[in-house]
XYZ file of C-alpha atoms in Angstrom:
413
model
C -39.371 6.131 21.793
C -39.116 6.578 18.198
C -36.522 4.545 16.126
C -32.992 6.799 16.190
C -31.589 6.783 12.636
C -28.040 5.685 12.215
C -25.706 7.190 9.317
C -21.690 6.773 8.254
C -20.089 9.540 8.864
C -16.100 8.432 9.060
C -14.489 5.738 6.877
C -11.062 3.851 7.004
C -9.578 1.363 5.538
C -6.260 -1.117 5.181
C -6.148 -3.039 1.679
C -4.332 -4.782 -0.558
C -4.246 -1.514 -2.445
C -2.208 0.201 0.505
C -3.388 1.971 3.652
C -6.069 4.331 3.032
C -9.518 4.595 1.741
C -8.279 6.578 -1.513
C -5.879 4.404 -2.438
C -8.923 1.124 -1.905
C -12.018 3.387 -4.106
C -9.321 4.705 -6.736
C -8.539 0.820 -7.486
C -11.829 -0.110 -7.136
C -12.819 2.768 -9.527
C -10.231 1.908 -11.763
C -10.758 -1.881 -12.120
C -7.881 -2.910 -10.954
C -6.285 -6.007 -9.100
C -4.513 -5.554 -6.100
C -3.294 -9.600 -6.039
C 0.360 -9.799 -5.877
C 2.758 -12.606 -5.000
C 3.419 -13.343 -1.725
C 6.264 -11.598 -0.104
C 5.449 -11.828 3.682
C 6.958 -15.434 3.540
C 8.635 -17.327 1.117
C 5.743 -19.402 -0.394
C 7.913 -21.238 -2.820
C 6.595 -24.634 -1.752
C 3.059 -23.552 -1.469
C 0.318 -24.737 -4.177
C -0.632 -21.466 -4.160
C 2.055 -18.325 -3.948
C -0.172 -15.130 -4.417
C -2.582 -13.404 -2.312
C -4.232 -9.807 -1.838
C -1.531 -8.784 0.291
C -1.276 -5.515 2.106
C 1.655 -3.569 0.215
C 4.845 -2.530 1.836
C 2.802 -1.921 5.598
C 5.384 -0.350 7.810
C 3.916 -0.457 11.724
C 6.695 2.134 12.353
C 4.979 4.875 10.816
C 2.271 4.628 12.369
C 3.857 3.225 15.993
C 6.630 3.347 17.715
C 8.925 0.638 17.735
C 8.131 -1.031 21.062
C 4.607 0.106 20.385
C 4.579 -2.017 17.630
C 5.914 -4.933 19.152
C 2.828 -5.616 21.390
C 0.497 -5.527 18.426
C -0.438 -8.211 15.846
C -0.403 -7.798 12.527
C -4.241 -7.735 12.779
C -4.558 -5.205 15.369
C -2.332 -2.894 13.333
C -4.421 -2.873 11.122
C -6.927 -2.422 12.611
C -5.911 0.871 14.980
C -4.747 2.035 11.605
C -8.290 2.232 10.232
C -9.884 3.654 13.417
C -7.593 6.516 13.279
C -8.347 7.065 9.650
C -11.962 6.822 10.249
C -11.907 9.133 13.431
C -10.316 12.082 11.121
C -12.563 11.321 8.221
C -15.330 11.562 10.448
C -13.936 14.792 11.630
C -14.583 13.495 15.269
C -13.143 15.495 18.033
C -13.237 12.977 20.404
C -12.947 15.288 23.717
C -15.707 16.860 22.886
C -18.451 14.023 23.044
C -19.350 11.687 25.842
C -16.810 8.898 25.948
C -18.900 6.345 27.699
C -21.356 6.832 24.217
C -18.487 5.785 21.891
C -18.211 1.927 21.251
C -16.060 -0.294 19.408
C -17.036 -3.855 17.954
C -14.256 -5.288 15.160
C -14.713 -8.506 13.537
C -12.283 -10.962 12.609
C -12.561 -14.640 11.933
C -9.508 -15.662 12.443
C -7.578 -13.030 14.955
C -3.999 -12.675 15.760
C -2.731 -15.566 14.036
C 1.144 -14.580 13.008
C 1.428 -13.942 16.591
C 0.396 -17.591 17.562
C 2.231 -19.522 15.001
C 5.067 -17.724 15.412
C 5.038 -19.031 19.252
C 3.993 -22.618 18.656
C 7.486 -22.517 16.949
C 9.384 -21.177 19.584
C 7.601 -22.702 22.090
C 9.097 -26.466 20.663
C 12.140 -24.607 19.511
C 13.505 -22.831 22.156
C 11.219 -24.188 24.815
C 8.868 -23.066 27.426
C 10.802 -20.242 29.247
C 10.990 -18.304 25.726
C 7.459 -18.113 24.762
C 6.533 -14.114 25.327
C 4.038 -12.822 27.829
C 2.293 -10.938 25.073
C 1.671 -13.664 23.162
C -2.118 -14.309 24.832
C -3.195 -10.293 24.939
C -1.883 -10.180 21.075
C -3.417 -13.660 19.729
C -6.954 -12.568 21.438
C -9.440 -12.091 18.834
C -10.816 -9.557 20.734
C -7.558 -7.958 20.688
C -8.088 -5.192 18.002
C -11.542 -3.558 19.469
C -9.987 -3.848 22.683
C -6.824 -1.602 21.494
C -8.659 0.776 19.504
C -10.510 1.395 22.358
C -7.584 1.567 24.825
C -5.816 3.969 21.998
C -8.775 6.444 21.267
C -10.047 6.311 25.066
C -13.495 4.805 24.179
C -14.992 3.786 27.102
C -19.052 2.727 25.411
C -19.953 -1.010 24.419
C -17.416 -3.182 23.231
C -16.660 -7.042 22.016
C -15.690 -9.072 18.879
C -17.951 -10.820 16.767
C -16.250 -13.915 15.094
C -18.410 -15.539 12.236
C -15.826 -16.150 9.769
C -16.155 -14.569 6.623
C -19.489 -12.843 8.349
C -17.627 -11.343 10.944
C -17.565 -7.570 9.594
C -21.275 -7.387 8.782
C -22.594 -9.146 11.870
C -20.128 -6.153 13.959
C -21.565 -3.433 11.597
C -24.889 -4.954 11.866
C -24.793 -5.128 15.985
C -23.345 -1.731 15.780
C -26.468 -0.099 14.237
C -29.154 -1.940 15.952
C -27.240 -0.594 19.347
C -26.556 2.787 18.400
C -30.394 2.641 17.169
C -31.699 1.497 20.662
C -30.017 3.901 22.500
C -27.176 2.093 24.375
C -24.472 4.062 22.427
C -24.277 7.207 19.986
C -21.238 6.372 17.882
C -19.430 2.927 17.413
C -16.324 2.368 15.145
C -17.231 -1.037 13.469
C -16.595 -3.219 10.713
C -13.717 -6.022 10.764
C -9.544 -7.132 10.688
C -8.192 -9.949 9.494
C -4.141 -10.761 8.693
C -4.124 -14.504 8.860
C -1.714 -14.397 5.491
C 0.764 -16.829 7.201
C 2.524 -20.063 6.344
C -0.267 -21.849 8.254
C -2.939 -19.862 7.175
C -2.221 -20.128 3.137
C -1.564 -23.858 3.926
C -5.061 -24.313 6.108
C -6.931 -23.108 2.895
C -4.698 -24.453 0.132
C -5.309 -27.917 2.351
C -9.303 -27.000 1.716
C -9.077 -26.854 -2.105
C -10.534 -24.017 -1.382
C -8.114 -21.237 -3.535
C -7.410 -20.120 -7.146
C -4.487 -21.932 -8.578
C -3.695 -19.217 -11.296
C -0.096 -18.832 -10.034
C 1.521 -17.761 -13.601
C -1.421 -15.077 -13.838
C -2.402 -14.124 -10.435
C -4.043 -10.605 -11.372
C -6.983 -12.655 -13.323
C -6.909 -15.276 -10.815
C -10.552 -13.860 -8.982
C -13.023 -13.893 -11.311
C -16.653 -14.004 -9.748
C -19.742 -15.486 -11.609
C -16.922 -16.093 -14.533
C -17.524 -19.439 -15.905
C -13.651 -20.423 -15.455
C -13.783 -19.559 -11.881
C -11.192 -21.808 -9.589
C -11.464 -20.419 -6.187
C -11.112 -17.460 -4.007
C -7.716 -15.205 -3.599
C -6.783 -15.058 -0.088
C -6.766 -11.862 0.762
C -5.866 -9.188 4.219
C -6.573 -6.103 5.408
C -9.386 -3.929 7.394
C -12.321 -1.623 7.310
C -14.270 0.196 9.536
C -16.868 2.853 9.771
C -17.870 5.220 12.339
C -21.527 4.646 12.780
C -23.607 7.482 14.205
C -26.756 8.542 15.740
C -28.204 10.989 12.877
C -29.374 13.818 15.426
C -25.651 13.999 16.735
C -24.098 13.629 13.970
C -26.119 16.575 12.317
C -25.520 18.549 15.432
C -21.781 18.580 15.460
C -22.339 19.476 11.464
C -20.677 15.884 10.438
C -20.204 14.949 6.690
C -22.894 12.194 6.119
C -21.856 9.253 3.129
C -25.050 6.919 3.610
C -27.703 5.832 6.043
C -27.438 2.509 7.424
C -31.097 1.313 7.094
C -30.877 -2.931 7.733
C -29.199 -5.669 8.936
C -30.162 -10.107 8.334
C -28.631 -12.522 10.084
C -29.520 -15.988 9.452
C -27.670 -19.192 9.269
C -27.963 -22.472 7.186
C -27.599 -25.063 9.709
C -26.270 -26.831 6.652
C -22.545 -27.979 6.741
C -19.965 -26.317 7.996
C -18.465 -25.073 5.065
C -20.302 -25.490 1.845
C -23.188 -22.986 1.490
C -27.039 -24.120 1.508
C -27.686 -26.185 -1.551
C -30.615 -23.683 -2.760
C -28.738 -20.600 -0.891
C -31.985 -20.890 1.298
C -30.368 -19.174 4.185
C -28.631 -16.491 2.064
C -32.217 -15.085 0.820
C -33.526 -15.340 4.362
C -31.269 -12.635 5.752
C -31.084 -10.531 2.609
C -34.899 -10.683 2.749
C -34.565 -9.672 6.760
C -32.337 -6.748 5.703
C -34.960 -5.338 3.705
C -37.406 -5.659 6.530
C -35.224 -4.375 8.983
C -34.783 -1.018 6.744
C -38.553 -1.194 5.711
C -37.601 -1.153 1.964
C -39.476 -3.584 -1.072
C -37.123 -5.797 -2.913
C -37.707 -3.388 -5.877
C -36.307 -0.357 -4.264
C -33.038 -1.839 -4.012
C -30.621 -0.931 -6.891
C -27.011 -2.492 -6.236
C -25.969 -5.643 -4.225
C -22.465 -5.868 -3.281
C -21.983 -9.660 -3.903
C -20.294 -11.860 -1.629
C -18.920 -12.856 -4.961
C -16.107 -15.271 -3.703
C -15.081 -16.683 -7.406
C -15.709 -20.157 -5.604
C -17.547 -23.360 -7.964
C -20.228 -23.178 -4.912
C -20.917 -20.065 -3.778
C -21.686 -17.410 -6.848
C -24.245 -19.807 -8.529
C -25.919 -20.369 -5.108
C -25.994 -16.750 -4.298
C -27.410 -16.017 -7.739
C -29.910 -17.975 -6.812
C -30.965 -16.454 -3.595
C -31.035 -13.102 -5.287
C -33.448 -14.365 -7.714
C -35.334 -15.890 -5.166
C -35.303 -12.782 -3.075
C -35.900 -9.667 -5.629
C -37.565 -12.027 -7.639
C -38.008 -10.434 -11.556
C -36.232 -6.884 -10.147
C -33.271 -9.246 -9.944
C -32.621 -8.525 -13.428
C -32.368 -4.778 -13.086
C -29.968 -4.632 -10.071
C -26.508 -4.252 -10.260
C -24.382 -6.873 -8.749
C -20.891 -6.851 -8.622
C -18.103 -7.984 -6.448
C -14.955 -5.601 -5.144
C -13.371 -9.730 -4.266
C -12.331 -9.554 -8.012
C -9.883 -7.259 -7.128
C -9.091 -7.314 -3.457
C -9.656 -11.057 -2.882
C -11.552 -12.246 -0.042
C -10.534 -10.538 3.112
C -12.090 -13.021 5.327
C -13.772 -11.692 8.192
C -12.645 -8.466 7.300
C -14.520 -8.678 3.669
C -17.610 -7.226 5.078
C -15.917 -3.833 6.511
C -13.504 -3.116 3.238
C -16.344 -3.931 1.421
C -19.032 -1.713 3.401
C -16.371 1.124 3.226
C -16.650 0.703 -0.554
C -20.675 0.622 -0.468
C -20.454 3.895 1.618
C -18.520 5.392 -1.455
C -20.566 4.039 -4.173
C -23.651 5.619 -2.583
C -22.338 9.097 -2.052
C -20.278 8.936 -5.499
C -23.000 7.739 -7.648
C -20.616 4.681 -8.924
C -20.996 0.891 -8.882
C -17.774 -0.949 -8.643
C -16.709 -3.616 -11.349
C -16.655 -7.469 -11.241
C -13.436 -7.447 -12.996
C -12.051 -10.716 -15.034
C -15.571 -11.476 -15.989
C -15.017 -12.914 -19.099
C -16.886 -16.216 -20.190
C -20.771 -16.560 -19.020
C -21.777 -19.119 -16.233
C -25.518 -20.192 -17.115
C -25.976 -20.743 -13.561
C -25.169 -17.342 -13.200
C -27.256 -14.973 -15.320
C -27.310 -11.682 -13.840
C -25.947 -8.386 -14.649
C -22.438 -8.235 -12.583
C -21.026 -5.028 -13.792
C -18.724 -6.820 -16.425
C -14.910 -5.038 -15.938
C -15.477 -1.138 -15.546
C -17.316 0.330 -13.010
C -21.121 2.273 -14.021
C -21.564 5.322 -12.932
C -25.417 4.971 -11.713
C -28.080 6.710 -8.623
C -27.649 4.287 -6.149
C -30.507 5.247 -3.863
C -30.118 2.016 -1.583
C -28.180 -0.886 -1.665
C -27.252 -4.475 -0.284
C -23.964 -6.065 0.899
C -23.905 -9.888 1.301
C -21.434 -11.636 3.293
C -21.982 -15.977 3.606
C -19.218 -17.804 6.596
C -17.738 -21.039 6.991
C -20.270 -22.246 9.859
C -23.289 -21.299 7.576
C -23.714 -17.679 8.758
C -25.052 -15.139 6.779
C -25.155 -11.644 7.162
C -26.618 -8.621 5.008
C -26.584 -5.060 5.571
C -28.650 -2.378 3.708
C -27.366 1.077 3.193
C -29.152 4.133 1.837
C -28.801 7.382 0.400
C -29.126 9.768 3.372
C -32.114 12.169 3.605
């Protein structure tokens, strides 16, 4: 059987720019920050007080009230973007073959408000109070498994959790499925909302944030020499992936073709990334196999870009070592510098951005870039976005646990 072809054909997305993919690509296009102060919780006592927060989210327009109740913050989200994506795709859902629809979200960290918000009352209030939703709404699984409750989607579906990989690894499971045969259209990509008091403390604890709190919209600043950590960040993306031939055949709107996907991991630490970001050009390089593209036909990389001491030198140096002297004449930015790092979500907002740099003809900025890293030498789209042919392109994203996952998208022909 020949290889079936897999293309985007529906986006959606939750960000710290609002709900909505316009509202996420009209920032992005802009070059501006969506990092705000925390207002979810009073972070007054926190090291760190800001975050890319998700702006004035109401569940009650989009559920009702005792709906809304039974859903994390994280699965919100997360039916929010399906239902986006499903009307962007222009998908009339009665009139394909349920059992051929799947659903596979990401998240690293899962319904988290939801569980920290019952550890309290459990040794509060005691035992007798803790809710009987609080195991079907702390499940990690819990947002494919609604999405797929909500739309009636009855093909292959399961989380992926590999922290800050989790989006790409469900995106990249997605398309090798729908390209095998065992489904013909799969919402993907990845949810994350664990922006809570133990959450911001868990990475604050880590050393591992920005500290900018009198000038939080400059606080993300990837490959930027003055770079002090990543910006916590929330929110969702996901795509509906589809089998070319139906997707032409029901006359769909095609953004990209979804060519490659690398997986590799470190087997390093669990944390810190691979001292010569050896498993970082291993899966990059396996995305380009995958999609059957040279190193040279690449033209952007979406950069994992956290704004972290470790990471942007180390995956300047796997790009090097991948694309070798092309690695001077790609593009590389990061959409981090002005969402922050969504966690295992990262990977869908930022694949829902890739799709839209493809079919616009625009590479997003690395905003805040501002003083030169030697260590980092490569052209990251300084502050305004370049309007460029992107005929294929990379997305990196690198997780706690030393996974690594990169996708390759194309311009569809």
């Amino acid at each position: 059987m020949s290889r079936r072809r897999v293309v985007v054909t529906g986006l959606g997305a939750v960000s710290p720019f609002g709900v909505g993919v316009l509202p996420l690509w009209e920032g992005l296009k802009a070059g501006r920050s969506g990092i705000r102060p925390i207002s979810l919780f009073d972070a007054k006592d926190f090291p760190v007080r800001f975050a890319g927060e998700v702006p004035d989210f109401d569940p009650l327009a989009f559920f009702e009230k005792k709906e809304a109740r039974h859903y994390d913050r994280v699965t919100q989200f997360a039916l929010v973007c399906a239902e986006e994506a499903r009307r962007d795709a222009d998908l009339d859902l009665d009139a394909v073959d349920r059992a051929r629809v799947g659903v596979v979200v990401g998240s690293g960290i899962g319904g988290l408000d939801t569980t920290e918000k019952q550890v309290l009352t459990l040794h509060q209030k005691g035992v007798r109070r803790v809710s009987p939703f609080l195991v079907p709404m702390m499940m990690i699984n819990a947002p494919g498994g609604q999405v797929a409750i909500k739309l009636g989607l009855q093909g292959p579906n399961f989380c992926v959790a590999s922290a800050c990989a989790s989006a790409n690894h469900a995106l990249g499971v997605s398309m090798h499925m729908i390209r095998h045969g065992q489904a013909d259209i799969v919402f993907a990509g990845g949810s994350e909302a664990a922006l809570t008091p133990v959450g911001l403390a868990g990475f604050c604890a880590a050393r591992a944030l920005s500290k900018r709190n009198d000038d939080p919209q400059r606080a993300s600043r990837p490959f930027d020499a003055n770079r002090d950590g990543f910006v916590f960040g929330e929110g969702a993306g996901l795509l509906v992936l589809e089998e070319r031939e139906h997707a032409l055949a029901r006359g769909a709107r095609i953004y990209c073709e979804f060519s490659g996907f690398g997986n590799t991991d470190d087997a390093f630490h669990i944390t810190a990334p691979h001292e010569e970001g050896e498993g970082a050009s291993r899966a990059m390089r396996a995305a380009l196999e995958d999609a059957g593209l040279a190193p040279e036909q690449i033209d952007y990389v979406n950069a994992h870009g956290t704004s972290t001491k470790l990471n942007d030198p180390l995956e300047t140096k796997a790009i090097k070592r991948v694309f070798g002297e092309h690695a001077g004449k790609l593009a590389v930015s990061s959409t981090k510098s002005m969402t922050g790092h969504l966690l295992g979500a990262s990977g869908g907002i930022e694949a829902v951005a890739l799709s839209k740099s493809i079919a616009d003809g625009l590479a997003p900025p690395t905003i805040n870039y501002e003083t030169p890293d030697p260590e980092c030498d490569l052209d990251y789209v300084p502050n305004e976005a370049r309007a460029m042919d992107i005929g294929a392109a990379l997305s990196n994203t690198f997780g706690f646990g030393g996974h690594n996952a990169c996708l390759v998208f194309q311009k569809h022909a």
